Amino acid sequence: MKRVQYEHSIVPYLFIAPQIIIIAVFFIWPAGQAMHQSFLLEDAFGLSSQFVWFRNYEDMVWSEPWLQSAIFTVMFSALVTFLSLALALLLAVRANEVLRGARSYKTMLMWAYAVAPPVAGLMGNLMFNPLIGDLYKGLNWAGWDFNHNIDAFDATFVIVLISVWKQVSVNFIFFLSGLQAIPNSVMEAATLDCRSAEKRFWTITFPLLAPTTFFLLVINITYAFFETFGIIDTTTQGAPGGATNTLVYKVYADGFLGADLGGSSAQSVILMIMVLTLTVFQFRFIERRVHY
Amino acid sequence: MNQSLLRTLTNHTILILGTIFMGLPVWVAFMSSTHAPETLFREGLQFWYGGHFFETYTEVLFVEGGVMKKVTATKMLLNSMVLGFGFSIGKVVISMLAAYAIVYFRFRLAMPLFWIIFMTLLLPLEVRIVPSYEVVAGLGLLNTFTGLIVPLIASATGTFFFRQFFKSVPEEILEAARLDGASPLRFFIDILVPLSKTMIAAIFIIMFVVGWNQYLWPLLMTTSEEHYTIVIGIKQIYQVLSEGGELPQFQKAFALTILATLPPVLVVVIFQHWFVKGLLESEK
Amino acid sequence: MATLSLSDVNKRYDNGAHAVRGVDMEIADGEFIVFVGPSGCGKSTLLRMVAGLEAITEGEIAIDGRRINDVSPSECDVAMVFQNYALYPHMTVYRNMAYGLSNRKVPKTEIESIVRQAAATLRIEEFLDRKPHQLSGGQRQRVAMGRAIVRNPKVFLFDEPLSNLDAKLRVQMRIEIKRLQRSIGVTSIYVTHDQIEAMTLADRLAVISDGRIEQMGTPIELYETPATTFVASFIGSPAMNFLPARVADDGGSITLDEGPVLPIPAGALAAHAGRALTLGVRPEHLGEEGDDDPVASLEVELIEQLGADTLIYGRLAEGGEDLTVRLQGVRTLSPGDTLPIRAPWRHLHLFDAESGARISLG
């Protein structure tokens, strides 16, 4: 807050009103609805509903598909996060070192930020299409009995690959800016103290990047949870047999396509709690980031 | 000396491989879109130009029934433009106003209102899919641009971004303006908005891309082709392709991915400086 | 042109901090007042309260007898020059200076002539079309003053305006500010933590510490008769030496703790026999020449040759207290040498050991 502020009765309310009104109508109200519905059980025709306390939650947590989806989501997020961070870090470190063509590399490695996940999904899907996709043919030719329409592992492979491809650029931009923020003098001092470039990286550069890395960790987990929706919806759509359902995709599939309002709402509420946890986590780190 | 040369070589090798990894899918998609469907069907993906560029793209862009039943890709691109601009302009305006109120005024409900805005971070669309759809449907806003854009522009990111920036504006500027007799509105228009120009540009570019790339919300909101954005069109053509039938028109699918990718990528590349600034600042 | 009066002005923040404590002050028309004190002492807060930028918790501030506590800053007819200039970065110099006038609905042609005249006074006419970032620090400083002058205010406020400039420019701008203030004769308050700036600019200066006015007076009054050890240490450079001491029981001499005995004129301290003191003496008054007999000798540890002066840091041979001595001209001394110290009675300052308050001699 500013030390000096305007004191005025109505003006600030007018300024803040548009945002608050939209939030109330399109955020708070639906979220409240989701919570309310998560305690209701509708009959098969959606004509009447009854208050069932936590039964939807119990049903959900003990249902095989939800558990499977939860496990898959965690595994999938870990894979996507780790791979895209590692790849981006490698590229950022190298891009930070080169003198010639640094700008071009930067451009060439970051434009993919602008590709929408579903577009990336479709592009990938076409590459793996059994009819024309060279990747599909290539993998089979190489001896891998590859079919992502039937095999859960293969399907996971496809969406992880696409998700990583899409996320590398964001991580790259942040890592590169993090690297550039390290003072030159520190790196010069390190060069005098330590001859091995690799050792220098792990003992100096990487610890100095820790704030960026923690921050990206949260960003990437959020991405893997939520934004991969578009990728999954244009590739596997949860197939085969729900093996690639992330929790978010399952909310959509159950609630919107399957019309199980109570169950889908209960899943939504669980997701809200997960987001809350992530956000608290993130703010903790950002606070710490200030102090390094 | 030798070792540093080696390091330079590895650096470039890794970066070139990375560039290929990032670029190859789009390269192949574009090249494949310039071939006849028969070629694709017979030979698979294409790596070089195939000569059917104009055929494919004219049909996709201008011929009714070329991709969808009725609308052309041009119409879908226009819809995406409307969504991209509507989203980014709306977001900048709404969040600047709110951030101004929060930072520069002392008023009773400031804290609770700030927390309400903060709460939107905890409620991404993905966790309230069905009820959000119901609200918009109840307001009769399905298949309208209002219903498409307005619910998207109220989230907190933009407000936080401007709040952070306003807080970094030296306090003396406000004090000087008050001594100069500037009213709250005058200060906002004469001083704060001009001072925020680069920030506005940066956030505008990010938000244009984010708006253009919206998927889940338009997917729920639009059921008529008239309002499909290009990104939604992709989902539709995917369904057509997977349903099979005659010889699948893969080249059109490729063309559509290129058309959907090109505008936001161009924006990001051309305005790279602002884009990176906006990204780094807004995600903080 | 105005008089300014502050009576029992207090500032308390919501967090309980008491930033300004019971300040009383009368400022005459055209007077140049300087608030000086260490950072965080409340001097800027006090200035900002005069400007109307900070609410007044208790007490009253009046300009020309008119209470301004609840008057909005733009209406109480003060102008302010800020520490970092606070120029509007997106406006040209001309627009920066004209902005306040146009908010007051001054006709355009009039604005033009006022701004041009002020620009001429400040010699910034050729920069009128530039943006602040195209100017040097000194030029920005002038623009900031120009913005204040064009308003033709009753009171001129300066908030550490020179602290962002390099040393040479600071001296130059200091003189210009003084000249400008003289020529328009406007009542001014100037805040600084730099005692040289304070001494050179002020008609009267107020030394502020911990939200209170420690002492107010002309620069020479403060230099010669500082009211407290705080004022004594703050005014003058290098700072005054302080030594713990005691008046002998018979009132006839002062004894430094574990050190030499200083004779004093008969009867001067009769009323204070046995009292614990802080003895203050300025480095420039510990001369080696003079009629007085040396009272102690200094073991030289470090010498700073300034050309015009020589600063000598060392310890008293007896007692080992640190002492700084300033001698005129170039001296050839080296560490380890011994320097005889004279401390003329008329230059000694006596303060109560507990409260730090000056002990005035009858």
Short mmCIF file of N, CA, C and O in Angstrom, two decimals, chain A residues 89 93 179 182 186-187 189-211 292, chain B residues 7:
data_model
loop_
_atom_site.label_atom_id
_atom_site.label_comp_id
_atom_site.label_asym_id
_atom_site.label_seq_id
_atom_site.Cartn_x
_atom_site.Cartn_y
_atom_site.Cartn_z
N LEU A 89 16.38 -26.38 -18.66
CA LEU A 89 17.58 -25.93 -17.95
C LEU A 89 18.83 -26.17 -18.80
O LEU A 89 19.68 -25.29 -18.94
N VAL A 93 21.10 -23.04 -20.01
CA VAL A 93 22.50 -22.91 -19.63
C VAL A 93 23.36 -22.75 -20.87
O VAL A 93 24.25 -21.88 -20.93
N LEU A 179 19.35 -17.06 -15.11
CA LEU A 179 20.80 -17.14 -15.32
C LEU A 179 21.39 -15.77 -15.59
O LEU A 179 22.47 -15.43 -15.11
N ILE A 182 22.17 -13.62 -12.60
CA ILE A 182 23.34 -13.88 -11.76
C ILE A 182 24.45 -12.91 -12.16
O ILE A 182 24.80 -12.85 -13.33
N VAL A 186 30.08 -12.68 -10.00
CA VAL A 186 30.00 -13.94 -9.27
C VAL A 186 30.51 -15.08 -10.14
O VAL A 186 31.30 -15.93 -9.68
N MET A 187 30.10 -15.08 -11.40
CA MET A 187 30.54 -16.15 -12.28
C MET A 187 32.05 -16.07 -12.53
O MET A 187 32.72 -17.09 -12.63
N ALA A 189 34.26 -14.83 -10.44
CA ALA A 189 34.91 -15.31 -9.22
C ALA A 189 34.91 -16.84 -9.19
O ALA A 189 35.91 -17.48 -8.84
N ALA A 190 33.77 -17.43 -9.60
CA ALA A 190 33.66 -18.89 -9.60
C ALA A 190 34.64 -19.51 -10.58
O ALA A 190 35.22 -20.57 -10.31
N THR A 191 34.83 -18.85 -11.72
CA THR A 191 35.77 -19.38 -12.70
C THR A 191 37.18 -19.43 -12.14
O THR A 191 37.96 -20.34 -12.43
N LEU A 192 37.50 -18.42 -11.32
CA LEU A 192 38.84 -18.41 -10.72
C LEU A 192 38.97 -19.50 -9.66
O LEU A 192 40.04 -20.06 -9.45
N ASP A 193 37.85 -19.78 -8.97
CA ASP A 193 37.91 -20.73 -7.86
C ASP A 193 37.77 -22.17 -8.30
O ASP A 193 38.14 -23.08 -7.56
N CYS A 194 37.16 -22.40 -9.44
CA CYS A 194 36.81 -23.78 -9.80
C CYS A 194 36.99 -23.96 -11.31
O CYS A 194 36.37 -23.26 -12.10
N ARG A 195 37.81 -24.89 -11.67
CA ARG A 195 38.13 -25.05 -13.09
C ARG A 195 37.07 -25.83 -13.85
O ARG A 195 36.81 -25.57 -15.02
N SER A 196 36.47 -26.81 -13.18
CA SER A 196 35.54 -27.68 -13.89
C SER A 196 34.20 -26.99 -14.11
O SER A 196 33.54 -26.58 -13.16
N ALA A 197 33.81 -26.87 -15.38
CA ALA A 197 32.56 -26.19 -15.70
C ALA A 197 31.37 -26.91 -15.09
O ALA A 197 30.43 -26.30 -14.60
N GLU A 198 31.47 -28.24 -15.08
CA GLU A 198 30.33 -29.01 -14.57
C GLU A 198 30.18 -28.81 -13.07
O GLU A 198 29.09 -28.57 -12.56
N LYS A 199 31.31 -28.86 -12.38
CA LYS A 199 31.27 -28.68 -10.93
C LYS A 199 30.79 -27.26 -10.58
O LYS A 199 30.02 -27.05 -9.65
N ARG A 200 31.25 -26.31 -11.40
CA ARG A 200 30.85 -24.94 -11.19
C ARG A 200 29.33 -24.83 -11.30
O ARG A 200 28.68 -24.13 -10.54
N PHE A 201 28.78 -25.53 -12.28
CA PHE A 201 27.33 -25.46 -12.48
C PHE A 201 26.59 -25.97 -11.24
O PHE A 201 25.68 -25.32 -10.74
N TRP A 202 27.00 -27.15 -10.75
CA TRP A 202 26.24 -27.75 -9.65
C TRP A 202 26.49 -27.06 -8.31
O TRP A 202 25.65 -27.12 -7.42
N THR A 203 27.66 -26.43 -8.14
CA THR A 203 27.94 -25.82 -6.83
C THR A 203 27.61 -24.33 -6.79
O THR A 203 27.36 -23.79 -5.72
N ILE A 204 27.61 -23.67 -7.93
CA ILE A 204 27.34 -22.22 -7.93
C ILE A 204 26.03 -21.90 -8.65
O ILE A 204 25.08 -21.39 -8.06
N THR A 205 26.00 -22.21 -9.95
CA THR A 205 24.87 -21.78 -10.76
C THR A 205 23.55 -22.38 -10.28
O THR A 205 22.58 -21.66 -10.06
N PHE A 206 23.55 -23.70 -10.11
CA PHE A 206 22.28 -24.35 -9.77
C PHE A 206 21.72 -23.87 -8.43
O PHE A 206 20.52 -23.54 -8.36
N PRO A 207 22.53 -23.77 -7.38
CA PRO A 207 21.98 -23.22 -6.13
C PRO A 207 21.46 -21.79 -6.29
O PRO A 207 20.44 -21.44 -5.71
N LEU A 208 22.15 -20.99 -7.11
CA LEU A 208 21.67 -19.62 -7.30
C LEU A 208 20.36 -19.60 -8.08
O LEU A 208 19.59 -18.65 -7.98
N LEU A 209 20.12 -20.65 -8.86
CA LEU A 209 18.87 -20.73 -9.62
C LEU A 209 17.74 -21.30 -8.79
O LEU A 209 16.60 -21.37 -9.26
N ALA A 210 18.03 -21.75 -7.58
CA ALA A 210 17.02 -22.46 -6.79
C ALA A 210 15.69 -21.71 -6.69
O ALA A 210 14.64 -22.32 -6.86
N PRO A 211 15.72 -20.40 -6.45
CA PRO A 211 14.43 -19.71 -6.37
C PRO A 211 13.61 -19.86 -7.65
O PRO A 211 12.42 -20.14 -7.60
N TYR A 292 16.06 -15.09 -0.62
CA TYR A 292 16.98 -16.04 -1.21
C TYR A 292 17.17 -17.23 -0.31
O TYR A 292 18.14 -17.35 0.39
N ARG B 7 33.67 -27.00 -25.67
CA ARG B 7 32.47 -26.56 -24.96
C ARG B 7 31.56 -25.76 -25.90
O ARG B 7 30.35 -25.97 -25.94
#
